[in-house]
Amino acid sequence: MASPHSLVPQGSALRLPIARMRSVFQPGEVERKLAKLPEREHDSLRSTYARMLERGPERFQVKPAGVPDMSALYDDLPNFTEVLDDVKRHVALSQDSGDGLEITPMLLLGPPGVGKTHFARQLAALLGTGMSLVPMSAMTAGWLLSGASSQWKGSRPGKVFEALVDGQYANPVIVVDEIDKAAGEAQYDPLGALYGLLEHDTAHAFVDEFAEVAIDASQVIWISTANDERAIPDPILNRMNVFEVPAPTREQARAIAQRLYRAIRQEHGWGRRFSPEATDEVLDALAELAPREMRRALMTAFGNARLAERDTLTADDLPRACSGKSRAGFLQ
């Protein structure tokens, strides 16, 4: 069986992204809305319109120049091979044409801590665009995505509007984190805006309920994360490619820990005081942790080893939780 790395053309390298400008709203529509506002009301809405006109509608629409070498991502995220393969196919389709990069919305299913949000950040870096996180588990209002009517006190635009109007890119990565935790009341569906946003055709004219101006959200790269798909409405699921992301195997977890050890050591001046590689006992202990917990554990261990005036980490330097049961679980 061919290695997933074989999908990368030999000699391919990450190059500067190709960028062109794309209008995300029509200034004339904003000017008309602004002109109709009463002079002594709607200060927040007036400020929003003024900011839109000041910044202008043009945003960068970016894509990689050529199919980049993603081998480092395959190494860093060994349990995301299927997802990375899908991204690479979409990147390849966008090459040698004037088309923008179009990635089918994706849902990443997996236990907490396996690296779903980290993957989204790495994807945004790979594509040369920005990333916005929408944490549905912490949502206190149903209008987090779509904004709230300016008639309500304290209302404001939603996260989609902010990413496109206040951001730099027409095609940012927007992560709907823990979409299965979105709790809506009968009179309002907190995921209602996604029905149109996840459809390429209708996303061209997304209307935020605060600004009431059409925004082109058709180029947004959507990533949703969840632990359990059963709480997600079928019409939302049907609009996304669903990927089950497993917890790393023990060997994959050890490899992730070793790469993280090297990265932390290289990122800091004090790193030169320590051995170039982590010991087997340290890797075995770190492998009991979810990937997102490894960095914190290593930073604690480096500090403990420095206090003990040692240049090699031991398992005893790690937090006691490392000797406990894995929180992410492992594939055997």
C-alpha positions as a printed Julia matrix, in Angstrom:
332×3 Matrix{Float64}:
   0.0    0.0     0.0
   1.34   3.42   -0.91
   2.23   5.8     1.89
  -0.02   8.9     2.14
   3.16  10.9     1.63
   3.28   9.56   -1.94
   0.36  11.84   -2.75
   2.82  14.74   -2.57
   4.8   15.31   -5.78
   8.5   14.74   -5.17
  10.35  17.99   -4.66
   7.14  19.86   -3.85
   7.56  22.59   -1.23
   5.38  25.09    0.55
   5.48  28.34   -1.38
   3.91  31.73   -0.92
   0.14  31.51   -1.46
  -1.53  32.93   -4.54
  -3.76  35.86   -3.55
  -6.38  37.83   -5.39
  -8.94  40.29   -4.14
 -12.63  39.52   -3.71
 -15.46  41.81   -2.63
 -17.35  40.49    0.38
 -20.1   43.14    0.31
 -21.5   45.93   -1.85
 -20.56  49.42   -0.57
 -23.6   50.94   -2.28
 -25.91  48.78   -0.18
 -24.14  49.87    3.0
 -24.38  53.54    1.99
 -28.12  53.2     1.43
 -28.6   51.55    4.81
 -26.55  54.24    6.5
 -28.48  57.06    4.82
 -31.79  55.66    6.1
 -30.77  55.51    9.76
 -32.36  58.08   12.08
 -29.81  60.7    13.1
 -30.06  60.14   16.85
 -30.53  56.38   17.04
 -28.67  53.16   16.29
 -25.2   54.45   17.14
 -23.72  50.94   17.14
 -25.2   50.12   13.73
 -24.08  53.49   12.36
 -20.56  52.78   13.6
 -20.62  49.35   11.95
 -21.64  50.78    8.58
 -19.0   53.51    8.84
 -16.34  50.91    9.63
 -17.39  48.82    6.64
 -17.11  51.78    4.29
 -13.79  52.84    5.76
 -12.26  49.38    5.35
 -13.84  48.75    1.97
 -15.17  45.45    0.6
 -11.96  43.91   -0.79
 -10.43  40.94    1.02
  -7.68  38.51    0.14
  -8.77  35.23   -1.39
  -5.79  32.91   -1.07
  -4.74  29.41   -2.04
  -1.43  27.55   -2.05
   0.81  28.0    -5.11
   1.02  24.39   -6.17
   0.23  21.31   -4.11
   2.33  21.87   -0.99
   4.46  19.24    0.69
   2.24  18.17    3.56
   4.49  15.43    4.92
   5.15  17.43    8.1
   1.39  17.6     8.72
   1.03  13.86    8.19
   3.77  13.36   10.78
   2.32  15.91   13.21
  -1.27  14.64   12.81
  -0.93  10.91   12.07
  -4.57  10.23   13.0
  -5.81  12.8    10.44
  -4.53  11.02    7.32
  -7.98  10.66    5.73
  -8.8   14.33    6.34
  -5.45  15.53    5.01
  -5.91  13.42    1.88
  -9.25  15.15    1.27
  -7.71  18.6     1.71
  -4.96  17.74   -0.74
  -7.46  16.66   -3.39
  -9.27  20.0    -3.12
  -6.0   21.95   -3.28
  -4.97  20.02   -6.39
  -8.27  20.83   -8.13
  -7.74  24.56   -7.59
  -4.34  24.62   -9.28
  -3.6   25.88  -12.81
  -6.86  27.83  -12.98
  -8.38  31.06  -11.8
 -10.75  29.18   -9.51
 -10.62  29.79   -5.8
  -9.98  26.99   -3.35
 -13.25  25.24   -2.54
 -13.24  22.69    0.29
 -16.41  20.8     1.09
 -17.5   21.59    4.69
 -16.18  18.92    7.01
 -17.21  17.46   10.34
 -14.45  15.99   12.5
 -15.8   13.37   14.89
 -13.62  12.16   17.71
 -12.98  12.05   21.45
 -11.79  15.19   23.25
  -8.13  16.06   22.94
  -7.26  14.2    19.72
  -6.24  17.42   17.96
  -9.32  18.55   16.04
  -8.87  22.27   16.76
  -5.11  21.98   16.28
  -5.78  20.5    12.85
  -7.91  23.54   11.94
  -5.12  25.94   12.94
  -2.59  23.96   10.92
  -4.92  23.92    7.92
  -5.33  27.72    8.03
  -1.54  28.09    8.17
  -1.11  25.68    5.25
  -3.61  27.58    3.1
  -2.27  31.01    4.1
  -5.58  32.27    5.48
  -7.01  33.18    8.89
  -9.01  31.16   11.38
 -11.97  32.0    13.62
 -13.24  29.75   16.39
 -16.94  29.6    17.26
 -17.28  27.62   20.52
 -20.82  26.3    20.53
 -20.49  24.73   24.0
 -19.94  28.17   25.54
 -22.65  29.85   23.51
 -24.86  32.1    25.63
 -27.04  33.39   22.78
 -28.49  31.83   19.68
 -27.2   34.63   17.46
 -23.51  33.83   17.84
 -23.21  32.85   14.18
 -25.76  35.11   12.54
 -25.84  38.24   14.71
 -28.77  39.74   16.61
 -31.22  42.36   15.43
 -30.04  45.92   16.05
 -33.41  46.52   17.75
 -32.15  44.6    20.79
 -30.05  46.27   23.46
 -26.45  45.11   23.4
 -26.84  43.4    20.02
 -23.88  42.95   17.7
 -22.88  41.21   14.47
 -22.25  37.49   14.44
 -18.98  35.62   14.05
 -19.35  35.13   10.29
 -19.74  38.87    9.73
 -16.78  39.61   12.0
 -14.53  37.09   10.24
 -15.27  38.51    6.79
 -15.78  42.22    7.43
 -13.28  42.75   10.25
 -10.81  40.14    9.0
  -8.37  40.17    6.09
  -9.59  37.18    4.11
 -12.55  36.28    1.92
 -11.88  32.59    2.58
 -11.04  32.18    6.26
 -11.27  28.88    8.09
 -14.22  29.07   10.5
 -14.36  26.33   13.12
 -17.75  25.53   14.66
 -16.32  23.84   17.73
 -18.35  21.18   19.55
 -21.33  21.63   17.26
 -23.05  18.77   19.05
 -23.17  20.9    22.23
 -25.31  23.64   20.66
 -28.47  23.86   22.74
 -31.37  25.74   21.23
 -34.77  26.69   22.51
 -37.9   25.85   20.56
 -38.27  29.4    19.2
 -34.7   29.67   17.92
 -32.34  27.21   16.29
 -28.73  28.22   17.09
 -27.57  26.28   14.04
 -30.21  27.76   11.75
 -27.76  30.04    9.96
 -25.64  27.04    8.94
 -28.34  25.67    6.64
 -27.61  28.46    4.18
 -23.96  29.04    5.04
 -22.95  25.46    4.25
 -24.53  25.67    0.79
 -22.18  27.35   -1.67
 -24.96  28.98   -3.71
 -26.93  30.51   -0.84
 -23.8   31.55    1.08
 -23.09  34.15   -1.61
 -25.68  36.42    0.0
 -25.58  35.68    3.72
 -27.41  38.39    5.69
 -26.25  39.06    9.22
 -29.28  39.95   11.38
 -27.5   42.94   12.95
 -26.12  44.67    9.84
 -28.83  43.44    7.43
 -26.38  43.68    4.54
 -25.63  40.78    2.19
 -22.17  39.28    2.81
 -20.41  36.87    0.45
 -19.57  33.9     2.68
 -19.33  31.44   -0.2
 -15.55  31.06    0.1
 -15.46  30.28    3.82
 -13.76  26.98    4.69
 -16.02  25.32    7.27
 -14.79  22.86    9.87
 -17.1   21.52   12.56
 -15.98  19.36   15.46
 -18.05  17.02   17.58
 -17.8   14.13   19.97
 -21.19  12.64   19.04
 -22.97  13.1    15.72
 -26.35  11.97   17.07
 -27.06  15.44   18.46
 -26.5   17.11   15.07
 -29.55  17.62   12.82
 -29.54  15.5     9.67
 -29.83  18.51    7.31
 -26.55  19.82    8.78
 -24.84  16.43    8.57
 -25.93  16.05    4.96
 -24.11  19.25    4.03
 -20.72  18.07    5.3
 -18.12  15.41    4.69
 -17.95  13.44    7.94
 -14.59  12.12    9.13
 -14.12   9.95   12.2
 -10.81  10.93   13.76
  -9.46   8.17   15.98
  -7.29   8.66   19.01
  -3.62   8.08   18.16
  -2.22   4.6    18.59
   0.37   4.28   21.35
   3.22   4.39   18.85
   1.7    7.43   17.14
   1.32   9.12   20.53
   4.97   8.44   21.36
   6.02   9.9    18.01
   3.87  13.0    18.6
   5.45  13.43   22.03
   8.97  13.13   20.63
   8.32  15.75   17.94
   6.77  18.05   20.52
   9.79  17.59   22.81
  12.14  18.56   19.98
   9.98  21.54   18.98
   9.82  22.97   22.51
  13.56  22.47   22.94
  14.28  24.3    19.67
  11.83  27.13   20.36
  13.54  28.25   23.57
  17.05  29.41   24.36
  17.08  27.26   27.46
  16.4   24.23   25.29
  20.1   23.8    24.53
  20.59  22.73   28.15
  18.6   19.55   27.54
  19.22  16.32   25.67
  18.21  16.37   21.98
  15.76  13.47   22.44
  13.27  12.5    25.12
  13.89   9.17   26.87
  11.71   6.12   26.37
  10.3    6.37   29.9
   9.22   9.97   29.3
   7.66   9.09   25.95
   5.79   6.16   27.5
   4.4    8.43   30.2
   3.43  11.17   27.73
   1.71   8.62   25.52
  -0.89   8.24   28.27
  -2.05  11.82   27.62
  -4.24  13.33   24.95
  -2.09  15.21   22.39
  -3.32  18.63   23.54
  -2.12  17.92   27.1
   1.41  16.91   26.15
   2.82  20.44   25.78
   1.71  21.48   29.28
   3.15  18.3    30.74
   6.48  18.8    28.96
   6.78  22.41   30.08
   6.28  21.28   33.67
   8.87  18.54   33.2
  11.46  20.89   31.7
  11.0   23.22   34.67
  11.34  20.42   37.21
  14.46  19.07   35.52
  16.02  22.55   35.49
  15.35  22.98   39.21
  17.04  19.62   39.77
  19.96  20.79   37.59
  19.55  17.87   35.2
  19.84  17.93   31.4
  17.6   14.89   30.94
  13.92  14.62   31.75
  12.61  11.69   33.79
   9.07  10.42   34.16
   9.04  11.83   37.69
   9.46  15.34   36.24
   6.08  15.05   34.51
   2.81  15.95   36.28
   1.33  13.09   38.26
  -1.62  12.91   35.85
   0.71  11.36   33.29
   0.71   8.14   35.26
  -3.07   8.01   35.24
  -5.42   6.54   32.71
  -5.43   8.04   29.22
  -8.16  10.62   28.7
  -8.25  10.16   24.94
  -7.94   6.39   24.75
  -5.75   4.47   22.33
  -6.17   2.27   19.32
  -4.53  -1.1    19.7
